[in-house]
mmCIF file of C-alpha atoms and ligand atoms in Angstrom:
data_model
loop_
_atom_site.group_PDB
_atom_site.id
_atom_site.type_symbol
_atom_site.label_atom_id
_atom_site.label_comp_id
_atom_site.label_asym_id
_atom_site.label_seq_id
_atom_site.Cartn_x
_atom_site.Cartn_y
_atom_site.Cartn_z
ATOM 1 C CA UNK B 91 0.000 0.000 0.000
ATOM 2 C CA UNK B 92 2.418 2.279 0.726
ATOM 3 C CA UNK B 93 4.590 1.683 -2.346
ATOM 4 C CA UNK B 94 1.412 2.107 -3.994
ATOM 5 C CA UNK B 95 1.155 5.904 -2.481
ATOM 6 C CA UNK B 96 4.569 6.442 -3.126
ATOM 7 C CA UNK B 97 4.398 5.613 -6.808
ATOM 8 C CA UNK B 98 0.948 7.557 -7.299
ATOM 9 C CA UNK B 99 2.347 10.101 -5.361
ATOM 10 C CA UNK B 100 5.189 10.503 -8.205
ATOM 11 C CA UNK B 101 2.830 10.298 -11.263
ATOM 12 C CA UNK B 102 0.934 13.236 -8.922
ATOM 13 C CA UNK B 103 4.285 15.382 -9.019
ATOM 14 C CA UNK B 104 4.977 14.662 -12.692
ATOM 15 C CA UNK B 105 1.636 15.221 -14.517
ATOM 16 C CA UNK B 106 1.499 18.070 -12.129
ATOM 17 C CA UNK B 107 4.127 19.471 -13.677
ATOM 18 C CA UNK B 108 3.221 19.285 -16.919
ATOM 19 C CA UNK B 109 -0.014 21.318 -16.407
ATOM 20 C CA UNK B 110 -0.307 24.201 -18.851
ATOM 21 C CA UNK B 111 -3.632 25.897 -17.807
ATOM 22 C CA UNK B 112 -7.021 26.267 -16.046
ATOM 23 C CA UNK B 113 -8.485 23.599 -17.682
ATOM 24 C CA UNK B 114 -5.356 21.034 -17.441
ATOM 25 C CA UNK B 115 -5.467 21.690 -13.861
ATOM 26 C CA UNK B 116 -9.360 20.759 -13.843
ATOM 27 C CA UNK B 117 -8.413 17.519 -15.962
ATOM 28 C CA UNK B 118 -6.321 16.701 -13.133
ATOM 29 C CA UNK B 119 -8.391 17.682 -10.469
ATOM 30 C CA UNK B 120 -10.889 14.875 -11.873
ATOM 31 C CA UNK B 121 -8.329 12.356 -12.675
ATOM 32 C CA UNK B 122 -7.032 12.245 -8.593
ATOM 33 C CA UNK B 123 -9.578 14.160 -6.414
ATOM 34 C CA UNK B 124 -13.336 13.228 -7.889
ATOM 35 C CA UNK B 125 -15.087 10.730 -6.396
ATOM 36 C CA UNK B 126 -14.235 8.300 -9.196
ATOM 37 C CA UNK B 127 -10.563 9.506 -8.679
ATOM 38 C CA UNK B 128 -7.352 8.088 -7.956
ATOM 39 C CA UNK B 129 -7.498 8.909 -4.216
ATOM 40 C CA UNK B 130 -10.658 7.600 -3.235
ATOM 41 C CA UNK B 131 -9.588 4.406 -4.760
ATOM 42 C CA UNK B 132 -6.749 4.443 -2.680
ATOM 43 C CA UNK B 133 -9.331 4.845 0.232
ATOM 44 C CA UNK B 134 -12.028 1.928 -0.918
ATOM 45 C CA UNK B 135 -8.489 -0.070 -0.802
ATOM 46 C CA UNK B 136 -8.464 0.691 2.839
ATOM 47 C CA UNK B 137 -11.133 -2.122 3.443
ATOM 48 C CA UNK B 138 -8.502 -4.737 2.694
ATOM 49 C CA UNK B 139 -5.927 -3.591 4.741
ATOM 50 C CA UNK B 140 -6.293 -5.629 7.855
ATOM 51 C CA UNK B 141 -7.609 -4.254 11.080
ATOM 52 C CA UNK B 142 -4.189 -3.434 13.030
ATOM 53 C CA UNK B 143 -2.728 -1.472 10.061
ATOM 54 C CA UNK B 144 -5.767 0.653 9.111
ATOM 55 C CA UNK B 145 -5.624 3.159 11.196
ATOM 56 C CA UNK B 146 -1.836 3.986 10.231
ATOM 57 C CA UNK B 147 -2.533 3.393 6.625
ATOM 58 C CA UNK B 148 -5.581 5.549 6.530
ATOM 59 C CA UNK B 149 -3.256 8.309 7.979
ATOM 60 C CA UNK B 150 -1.071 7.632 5.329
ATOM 61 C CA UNK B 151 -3.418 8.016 2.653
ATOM 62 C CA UNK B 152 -5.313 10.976 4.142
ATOM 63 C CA UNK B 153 -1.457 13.001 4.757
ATOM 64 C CA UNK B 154 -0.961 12.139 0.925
ATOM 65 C CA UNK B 155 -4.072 13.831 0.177
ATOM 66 C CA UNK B 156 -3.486 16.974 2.293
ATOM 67 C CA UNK B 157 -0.097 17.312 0.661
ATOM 68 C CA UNK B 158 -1.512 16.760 -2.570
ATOM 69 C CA UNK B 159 -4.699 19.252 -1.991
ATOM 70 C CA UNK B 160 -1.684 21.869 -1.098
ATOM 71 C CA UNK B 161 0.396 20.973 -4.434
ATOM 72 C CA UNK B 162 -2.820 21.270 -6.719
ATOM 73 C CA UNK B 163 -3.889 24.950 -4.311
ATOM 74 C CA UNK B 164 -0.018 26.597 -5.103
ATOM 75 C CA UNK B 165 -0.179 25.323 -8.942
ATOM 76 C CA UNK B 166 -3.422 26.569 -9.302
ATOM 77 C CA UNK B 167 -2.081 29.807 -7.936
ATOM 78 C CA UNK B 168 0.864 30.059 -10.364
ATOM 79 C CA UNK B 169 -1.486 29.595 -13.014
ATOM 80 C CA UNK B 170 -3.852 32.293 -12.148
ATOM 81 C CA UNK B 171 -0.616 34.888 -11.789
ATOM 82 C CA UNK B 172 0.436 33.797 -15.012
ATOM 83 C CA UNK B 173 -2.892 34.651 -16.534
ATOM 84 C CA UNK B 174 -3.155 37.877 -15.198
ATOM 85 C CA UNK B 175 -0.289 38.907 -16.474
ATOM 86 C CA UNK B 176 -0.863 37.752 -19.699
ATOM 87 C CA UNK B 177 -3.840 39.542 -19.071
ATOM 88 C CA UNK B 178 -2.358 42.451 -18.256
ATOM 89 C CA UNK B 179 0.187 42.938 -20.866
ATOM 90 C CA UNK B 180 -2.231 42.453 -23.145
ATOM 91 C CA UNK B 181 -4.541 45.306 -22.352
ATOM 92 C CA UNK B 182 -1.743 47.799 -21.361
ATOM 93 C CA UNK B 183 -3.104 51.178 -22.306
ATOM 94 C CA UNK B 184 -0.416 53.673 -23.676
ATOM 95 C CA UNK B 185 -1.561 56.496 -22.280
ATOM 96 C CA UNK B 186 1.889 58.677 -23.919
ATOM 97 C CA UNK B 187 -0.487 58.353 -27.186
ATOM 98 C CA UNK B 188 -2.482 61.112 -28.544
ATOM 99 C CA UNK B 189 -6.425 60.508 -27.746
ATOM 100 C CA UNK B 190 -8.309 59.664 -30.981
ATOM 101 C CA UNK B 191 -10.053 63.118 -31.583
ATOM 102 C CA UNK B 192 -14.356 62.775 -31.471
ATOM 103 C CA UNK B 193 -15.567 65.021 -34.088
ATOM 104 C CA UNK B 194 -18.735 67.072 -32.907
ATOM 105 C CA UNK B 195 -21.340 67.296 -35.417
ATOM 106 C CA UNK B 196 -23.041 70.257 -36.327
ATOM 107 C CA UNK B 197 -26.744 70.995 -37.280
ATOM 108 C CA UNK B 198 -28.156 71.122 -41.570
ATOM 109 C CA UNK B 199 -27.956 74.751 -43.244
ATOM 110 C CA UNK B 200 -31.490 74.115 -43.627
ATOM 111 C CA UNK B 201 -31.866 73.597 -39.846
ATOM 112 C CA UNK B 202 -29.522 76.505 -39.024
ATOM 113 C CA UNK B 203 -31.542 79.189 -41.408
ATOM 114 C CA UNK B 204 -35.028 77.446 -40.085
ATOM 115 C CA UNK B 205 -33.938 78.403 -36.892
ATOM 116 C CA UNK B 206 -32.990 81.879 -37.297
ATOM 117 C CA UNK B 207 -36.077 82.503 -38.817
ATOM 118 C CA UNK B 208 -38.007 80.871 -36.322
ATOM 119 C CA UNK B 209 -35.898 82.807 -33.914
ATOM 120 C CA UNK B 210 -36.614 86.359 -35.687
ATOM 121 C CA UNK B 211 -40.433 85.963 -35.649
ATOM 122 C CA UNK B 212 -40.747 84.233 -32.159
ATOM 123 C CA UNK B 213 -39.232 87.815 -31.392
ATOM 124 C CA UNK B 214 -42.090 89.119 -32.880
ATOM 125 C CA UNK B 215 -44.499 87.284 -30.771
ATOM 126 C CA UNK B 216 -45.486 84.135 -33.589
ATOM 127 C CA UNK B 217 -46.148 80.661 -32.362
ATOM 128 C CA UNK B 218 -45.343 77.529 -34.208
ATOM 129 C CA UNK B 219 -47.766 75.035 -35.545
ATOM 130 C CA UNK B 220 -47.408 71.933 -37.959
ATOM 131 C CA UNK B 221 -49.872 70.545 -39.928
ATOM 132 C CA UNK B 222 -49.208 67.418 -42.009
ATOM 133 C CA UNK B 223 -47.272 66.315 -44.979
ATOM 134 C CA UNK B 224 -49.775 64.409 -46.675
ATOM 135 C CA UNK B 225 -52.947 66.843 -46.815
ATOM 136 C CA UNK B 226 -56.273 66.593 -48.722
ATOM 137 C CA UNK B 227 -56.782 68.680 -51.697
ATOM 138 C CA UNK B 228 -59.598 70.605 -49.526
ATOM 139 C CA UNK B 229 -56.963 72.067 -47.208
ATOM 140 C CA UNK B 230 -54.159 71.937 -50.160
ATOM 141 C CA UNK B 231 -56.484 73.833 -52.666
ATOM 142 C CA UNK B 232 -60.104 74.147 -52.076
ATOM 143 C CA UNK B 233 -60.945 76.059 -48.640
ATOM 144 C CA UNK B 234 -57.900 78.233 -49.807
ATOM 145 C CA UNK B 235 -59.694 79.497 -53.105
ATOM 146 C CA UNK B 236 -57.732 77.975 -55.473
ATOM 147 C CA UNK B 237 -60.072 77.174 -58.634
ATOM 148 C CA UNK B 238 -60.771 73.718 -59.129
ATOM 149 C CA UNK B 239 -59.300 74.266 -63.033
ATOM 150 C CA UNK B 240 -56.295 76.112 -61.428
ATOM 151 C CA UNK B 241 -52.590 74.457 -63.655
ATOM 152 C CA UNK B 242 -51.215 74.047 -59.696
ATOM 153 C CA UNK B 243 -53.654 71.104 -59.634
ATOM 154 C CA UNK B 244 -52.431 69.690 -62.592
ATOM 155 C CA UNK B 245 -50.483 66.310 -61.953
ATOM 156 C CA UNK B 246 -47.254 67.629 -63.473
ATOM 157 C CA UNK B 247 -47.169 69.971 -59.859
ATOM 158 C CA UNK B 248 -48.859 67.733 -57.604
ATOM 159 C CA UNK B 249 -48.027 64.671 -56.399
ATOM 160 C CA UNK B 250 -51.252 62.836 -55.295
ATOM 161 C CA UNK B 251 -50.763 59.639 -53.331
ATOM 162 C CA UNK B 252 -53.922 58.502 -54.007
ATOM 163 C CA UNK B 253 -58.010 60.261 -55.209
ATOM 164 C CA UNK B 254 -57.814 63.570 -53.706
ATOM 165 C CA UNK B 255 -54.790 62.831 -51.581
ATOM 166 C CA UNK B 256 -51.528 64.815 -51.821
ATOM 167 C CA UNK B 257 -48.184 65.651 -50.856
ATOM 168 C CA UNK B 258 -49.024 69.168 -49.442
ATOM 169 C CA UNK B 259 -47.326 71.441 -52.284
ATOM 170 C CA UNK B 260 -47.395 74.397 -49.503
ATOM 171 C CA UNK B 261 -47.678 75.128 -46.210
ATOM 172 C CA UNK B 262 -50.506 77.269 -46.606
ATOM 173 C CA UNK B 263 -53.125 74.270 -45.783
ATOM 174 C CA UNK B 264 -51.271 74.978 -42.764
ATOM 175 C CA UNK B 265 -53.821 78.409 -42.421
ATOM 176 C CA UNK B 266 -57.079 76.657 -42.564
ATOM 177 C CA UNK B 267 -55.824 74.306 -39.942
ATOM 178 C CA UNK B 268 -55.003 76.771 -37.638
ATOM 179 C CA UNK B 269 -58.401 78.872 -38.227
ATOM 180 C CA UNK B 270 -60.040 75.638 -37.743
ATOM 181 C CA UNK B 271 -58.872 75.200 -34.407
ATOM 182 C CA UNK B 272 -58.244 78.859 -33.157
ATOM 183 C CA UNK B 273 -59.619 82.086 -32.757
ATOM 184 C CA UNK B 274 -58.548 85.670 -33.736
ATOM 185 C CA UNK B 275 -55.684 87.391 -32.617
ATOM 186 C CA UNK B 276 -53.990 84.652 -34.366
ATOM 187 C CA UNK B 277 -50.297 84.406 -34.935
ATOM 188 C CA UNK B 278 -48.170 81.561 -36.129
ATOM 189 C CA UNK B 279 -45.525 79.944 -38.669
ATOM 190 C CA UNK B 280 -45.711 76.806 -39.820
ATOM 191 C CA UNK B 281 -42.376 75.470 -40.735
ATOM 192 C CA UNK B 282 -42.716 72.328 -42.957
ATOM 193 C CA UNK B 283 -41.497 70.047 -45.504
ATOM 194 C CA UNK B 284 -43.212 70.861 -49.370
ATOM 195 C CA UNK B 285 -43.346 68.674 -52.363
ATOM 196 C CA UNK B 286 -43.298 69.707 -56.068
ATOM 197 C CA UNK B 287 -42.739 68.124 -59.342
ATOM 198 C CA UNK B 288 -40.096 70.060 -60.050
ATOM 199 C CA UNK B 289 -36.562 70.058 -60.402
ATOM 200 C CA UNK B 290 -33.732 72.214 -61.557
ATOM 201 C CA UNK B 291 -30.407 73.770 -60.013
ATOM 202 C CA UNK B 292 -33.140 76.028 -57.932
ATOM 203 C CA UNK B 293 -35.899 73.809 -57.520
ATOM 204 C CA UNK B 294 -36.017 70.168 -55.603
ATOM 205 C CA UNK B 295 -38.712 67.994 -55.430
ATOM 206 C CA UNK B 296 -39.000 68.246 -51.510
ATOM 207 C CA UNK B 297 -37.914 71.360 -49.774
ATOM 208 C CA UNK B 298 -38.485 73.440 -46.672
ATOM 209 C CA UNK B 299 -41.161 76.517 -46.480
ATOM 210 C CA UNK B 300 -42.278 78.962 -43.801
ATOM 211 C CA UNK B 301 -45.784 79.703 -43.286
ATOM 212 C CA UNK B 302 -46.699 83.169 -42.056
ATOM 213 C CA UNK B 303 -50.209 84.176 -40.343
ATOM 214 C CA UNK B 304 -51.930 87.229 -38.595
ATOM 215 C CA UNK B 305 -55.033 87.332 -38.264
ATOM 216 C CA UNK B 306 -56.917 90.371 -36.283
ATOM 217 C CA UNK B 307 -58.574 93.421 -36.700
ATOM 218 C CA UNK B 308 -57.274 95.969 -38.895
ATOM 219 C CA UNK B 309 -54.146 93.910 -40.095
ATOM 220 C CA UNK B 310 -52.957 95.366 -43.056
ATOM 221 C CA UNK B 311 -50.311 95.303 -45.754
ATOM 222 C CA UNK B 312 -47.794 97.646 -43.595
ATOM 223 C CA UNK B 313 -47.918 94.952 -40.630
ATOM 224 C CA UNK B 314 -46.872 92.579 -43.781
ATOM 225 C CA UNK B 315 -44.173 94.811 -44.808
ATOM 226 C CA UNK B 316 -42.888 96.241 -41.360
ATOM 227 C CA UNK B 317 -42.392 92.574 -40.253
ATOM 228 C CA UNK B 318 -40.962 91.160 -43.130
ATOM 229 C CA UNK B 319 -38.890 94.236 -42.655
ATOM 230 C CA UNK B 320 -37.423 92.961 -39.584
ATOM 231 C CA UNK B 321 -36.972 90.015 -40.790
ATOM 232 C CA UNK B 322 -34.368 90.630 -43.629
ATOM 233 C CA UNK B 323 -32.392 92.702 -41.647
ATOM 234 C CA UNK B 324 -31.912 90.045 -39.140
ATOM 235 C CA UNK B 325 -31.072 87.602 -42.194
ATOM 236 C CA UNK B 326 -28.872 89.714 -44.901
ATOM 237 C CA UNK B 327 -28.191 92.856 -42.512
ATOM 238 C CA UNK B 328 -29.739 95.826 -40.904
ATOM 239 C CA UNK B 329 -28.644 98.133 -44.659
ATOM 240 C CA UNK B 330 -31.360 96.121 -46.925
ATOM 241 C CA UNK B 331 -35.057 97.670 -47.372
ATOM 242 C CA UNK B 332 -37.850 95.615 -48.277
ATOM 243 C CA UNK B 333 -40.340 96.164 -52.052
ATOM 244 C CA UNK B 334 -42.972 95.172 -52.000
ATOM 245 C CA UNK B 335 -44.676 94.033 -56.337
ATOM 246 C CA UNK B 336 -48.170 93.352 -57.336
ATOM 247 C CA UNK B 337 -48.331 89.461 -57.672
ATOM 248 C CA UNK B 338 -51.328 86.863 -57.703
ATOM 249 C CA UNK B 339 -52.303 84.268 -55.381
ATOM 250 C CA UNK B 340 -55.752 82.713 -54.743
ATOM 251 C CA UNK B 341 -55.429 83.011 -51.314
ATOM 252 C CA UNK B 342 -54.508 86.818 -51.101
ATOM 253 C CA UNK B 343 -56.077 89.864 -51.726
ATOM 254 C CA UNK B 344 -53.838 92.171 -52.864
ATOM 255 C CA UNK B 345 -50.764 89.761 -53.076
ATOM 256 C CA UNK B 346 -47.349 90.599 -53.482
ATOM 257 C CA UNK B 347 -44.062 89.362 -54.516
ATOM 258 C CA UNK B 348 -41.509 90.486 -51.855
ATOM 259 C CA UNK B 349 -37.715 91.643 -52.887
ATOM 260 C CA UNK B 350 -35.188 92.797 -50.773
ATOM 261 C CA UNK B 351 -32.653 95.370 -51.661
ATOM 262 C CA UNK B 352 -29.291 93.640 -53.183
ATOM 263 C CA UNK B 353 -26.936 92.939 -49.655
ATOM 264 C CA UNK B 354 -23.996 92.218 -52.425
ATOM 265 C CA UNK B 355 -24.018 95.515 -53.917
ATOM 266 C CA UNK B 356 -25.873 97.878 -51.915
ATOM 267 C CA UNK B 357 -28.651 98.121 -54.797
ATOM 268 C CA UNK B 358 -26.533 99.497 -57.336
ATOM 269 C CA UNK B 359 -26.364 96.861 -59.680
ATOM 270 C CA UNK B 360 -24.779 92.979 -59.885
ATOM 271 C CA UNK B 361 -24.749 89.774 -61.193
ATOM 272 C CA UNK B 362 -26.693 88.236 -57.823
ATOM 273 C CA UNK B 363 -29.752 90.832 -58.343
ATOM 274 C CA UNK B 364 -29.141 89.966 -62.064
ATOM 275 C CA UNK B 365 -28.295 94.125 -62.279
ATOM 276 C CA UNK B 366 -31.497 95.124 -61.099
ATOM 277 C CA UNK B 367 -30.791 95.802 -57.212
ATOM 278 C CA UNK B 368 -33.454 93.654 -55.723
ATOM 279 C CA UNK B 369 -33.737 90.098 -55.212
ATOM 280 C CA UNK B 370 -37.199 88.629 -54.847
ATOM 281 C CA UNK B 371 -37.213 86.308 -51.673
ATOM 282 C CA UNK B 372 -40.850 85.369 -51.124
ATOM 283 C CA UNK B 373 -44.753 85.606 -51.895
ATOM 284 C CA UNK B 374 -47.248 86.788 -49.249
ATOM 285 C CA UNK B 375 -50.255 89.564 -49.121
ATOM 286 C CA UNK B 376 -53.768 90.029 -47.133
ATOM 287 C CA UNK B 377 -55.878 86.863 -46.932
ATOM 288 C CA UNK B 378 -58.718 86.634 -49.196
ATOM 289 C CA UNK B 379 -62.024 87.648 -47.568
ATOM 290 C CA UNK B 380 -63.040 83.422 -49.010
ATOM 291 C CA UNK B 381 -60.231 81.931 -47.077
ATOM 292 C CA UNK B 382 -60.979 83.790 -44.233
ATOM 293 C CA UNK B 383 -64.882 82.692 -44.106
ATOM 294 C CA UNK B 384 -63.908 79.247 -45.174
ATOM 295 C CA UNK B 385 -62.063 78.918 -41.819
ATOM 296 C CA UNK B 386 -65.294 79.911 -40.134
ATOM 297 C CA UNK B 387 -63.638 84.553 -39.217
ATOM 298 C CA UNK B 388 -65.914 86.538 -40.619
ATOM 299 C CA UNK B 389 -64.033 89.073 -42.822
ATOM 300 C CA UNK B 390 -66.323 92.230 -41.870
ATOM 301 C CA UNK B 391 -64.658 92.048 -38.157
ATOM 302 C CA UNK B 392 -61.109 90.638 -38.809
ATOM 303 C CA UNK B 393 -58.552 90.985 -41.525
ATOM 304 C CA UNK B 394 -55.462 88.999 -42.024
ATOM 305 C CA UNK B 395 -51.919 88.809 -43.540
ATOM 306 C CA UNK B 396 -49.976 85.755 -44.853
ATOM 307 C CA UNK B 397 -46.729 84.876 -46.194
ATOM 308 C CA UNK B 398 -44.266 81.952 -47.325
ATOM 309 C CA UNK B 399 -41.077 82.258 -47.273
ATOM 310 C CA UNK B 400 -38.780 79.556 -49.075
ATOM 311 C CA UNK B 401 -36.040 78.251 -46.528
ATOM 312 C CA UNK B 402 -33.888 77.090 -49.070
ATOM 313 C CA UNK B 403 -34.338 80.435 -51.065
ATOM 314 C CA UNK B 404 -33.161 81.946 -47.803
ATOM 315 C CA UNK B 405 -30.305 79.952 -47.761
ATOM 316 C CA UNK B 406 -28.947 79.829 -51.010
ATOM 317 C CA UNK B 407 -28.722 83.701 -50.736
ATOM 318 C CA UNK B 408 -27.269 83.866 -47.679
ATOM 319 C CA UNK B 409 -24.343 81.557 -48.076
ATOM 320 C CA UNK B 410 -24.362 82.194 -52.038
ATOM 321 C CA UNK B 411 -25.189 78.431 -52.724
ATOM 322 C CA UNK B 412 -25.684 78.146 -56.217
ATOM 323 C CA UNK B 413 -26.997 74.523 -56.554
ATOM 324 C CA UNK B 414 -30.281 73.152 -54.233
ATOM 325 C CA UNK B 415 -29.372 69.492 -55.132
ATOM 326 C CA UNK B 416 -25.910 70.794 -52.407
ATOM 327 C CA UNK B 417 -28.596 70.618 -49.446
ATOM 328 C CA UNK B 418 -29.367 66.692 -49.820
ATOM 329 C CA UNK B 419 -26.536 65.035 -50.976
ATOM 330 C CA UNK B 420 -25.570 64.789 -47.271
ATOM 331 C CA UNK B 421 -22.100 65.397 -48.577
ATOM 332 C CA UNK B 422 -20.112 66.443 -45.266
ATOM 333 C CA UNK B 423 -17.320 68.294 -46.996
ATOM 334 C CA UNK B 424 -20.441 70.597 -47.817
ATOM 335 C CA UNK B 425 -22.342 70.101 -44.497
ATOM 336 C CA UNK B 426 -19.166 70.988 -42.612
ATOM 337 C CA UNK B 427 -18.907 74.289 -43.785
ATOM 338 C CA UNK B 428 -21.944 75.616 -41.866
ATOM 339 C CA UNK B 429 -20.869 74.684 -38.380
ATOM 340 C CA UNK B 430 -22.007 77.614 -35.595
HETATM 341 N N1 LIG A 211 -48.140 79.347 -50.730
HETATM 342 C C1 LIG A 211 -47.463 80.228 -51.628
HETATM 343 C C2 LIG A 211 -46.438 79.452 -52.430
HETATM 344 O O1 LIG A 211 -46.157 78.348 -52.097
HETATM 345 C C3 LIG A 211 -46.764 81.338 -50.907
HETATM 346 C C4 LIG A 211 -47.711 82.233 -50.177
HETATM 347 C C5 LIG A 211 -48.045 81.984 -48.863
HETATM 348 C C6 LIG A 211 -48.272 83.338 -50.785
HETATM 349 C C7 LIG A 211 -48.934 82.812 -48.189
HETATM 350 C C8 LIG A 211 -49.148 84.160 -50.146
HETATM 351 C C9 LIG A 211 -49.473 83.908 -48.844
HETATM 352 O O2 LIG A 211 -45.927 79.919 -53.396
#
């Protein structure tokens, strides 16, 4: 028996030895200290040792065990300094290198201009509203007097998404909305995505327009001018002046085509103003006494004013962007350029 211990205890040593890693060491732990291992044969082997011997045997045995418990506790310790290290070296940070640099993003043109507009008029006392993209030709057209043979029906504008449903081509539906749902003094922009068959190196398909409304008594077409005023000086510079020229729209009564003195060269002449001095920037004039009564204000007590301004328009002028298609090719060397 105890030659037996002695010999086990030597194949213990060497395959101990040879143990590489974590799950060696477990292969080992099974092979001597399970309950199928080679120590608790040695103990089942006790029963044939005679009675006298036993005790002194099974001290034997058990000693081997503790010693052998203690040789698998300090190789299993070895191992786990080994992998920590490993570990370690593996995941050393240089922190002598130069941190990788997070570049901060910055917000669209579009977004930027929106804004400032937004920002100009909110002076001015306006709240926002939204209406949706996908209107019905009742608010697109109808309750704002455009004639049911009017060409800005016609399919090659309009993009219908199904009978009598459209991809709003303005944000005036935007007006009858609001009048549906509030009452005079009334004051807002609607901001919004439009859609228009139509494309050139000044016209997209989708782009951005702001929606202008005042409705009260006595509003008239100074209010129009004084704020729109205001709001070119904020945009191209307290020198320009506002003009405002005869125009038509069905929903306005006078309308007017709005152009602002040239900001490139002071009105005297260019090739931006095309060597006139103005440049026309938007549409707008006194709501039709129709639209007004088709949003349920009567037109004897209350009188209103209403303008859209392009966004893009706005834009293109500002940062002398000569090419729409620039605003949604998402190309950053071109987004970049617009950072606060
Ligand atoms: N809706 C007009 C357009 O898209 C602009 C406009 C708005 C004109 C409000 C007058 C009043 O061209």
């Amino acid at each position: 028996m105890e030659d037996k211990i002695k010999a086990l205890h030597e194949l213990m040593e060497s395959s101990l030895s040879k143990v590489k890693d974590k799950s060696e060491l477990s292969d080992f732990w099974q092979t001597y200290f399970s309950k199928k291992g080679k120590i608790s044969e040695l103990m089942k082997g006790l029963g044939k040792v005679s009675k006298e011997e036993r005790p002194a045997v099974g001290k034997i045995i058990n000693d081997f065990k503790v010693s052998a418990k203690a040789r698998y506790r300090e190789v299993e310790q070895i191992l786990e300094k080994k992998e920590l290290e490993l570990r370690n070296k593996a995941e050393t940070i240089d922190i002598t290198l130069p941190a990788k640099k997070r570049e901060k993003g910055c917000l669209h043109p579009i977004t930027l201009v929106k804004n400032q507009m937004i920002d100009v008029f909110a002076g001015m006392g306006f709240e926002i509203f939204e209406g949706p993209e996908i209107e019905d030709e009742s608010h697109n057209f109808t309750r704002l007097n455009v004639p049911e043979n009017h060409p800005a029906r016609d399919m090659q504008d309009t993009f219908y998404v199904a009978d009598g449903i459209l991809l709003r081509t303005h944000t005036s539906p935007g007006q009858i909305r609001v009048m549906d749902t509030e009452k005079p003094p009334i004051k807002v922009l609607v901001p919004g995505r439009v859609f228009r068959s139509d494309s050139d190196a000044t016209h997209s398909p989708m782009f951005h327009q702001m929606e202008g409304l005042v409705i009260d008594r006595k509003i008239t077409l100074c209010d129009l001018q004084g704020m729109l005023d205001k709001f070119v000086r904020n945009i191209f510079g307290e020198s320009v002046r506002t003009r405002l020229r005869p125009s038509y729209f069905p929903f306005t009564e006078p309308s007017v085509e709005v152009d602002v003195s040239c900001f490139e060269c002071g009105g005297k002449g260019c090739n931006l103003c095309k060597q006139t001095g103005w440049i026309e920037v938007l549409g707008g004039g006194i709501v039709h006494p129709k639209v007004l009564e088709n949003g349920g204000i009567d037109p004897n007590e209350y009188s209103g004013l209403a303008f859209g301004i392009g966004i893009e328009r706005i834009a293109m002028l500002k940062y002398g962007i000569n090419n729409i298609g620039l605003f949604f090719e998402n190309d950053l060397r071109f987004l970049s350029q617009f950072r606060d």
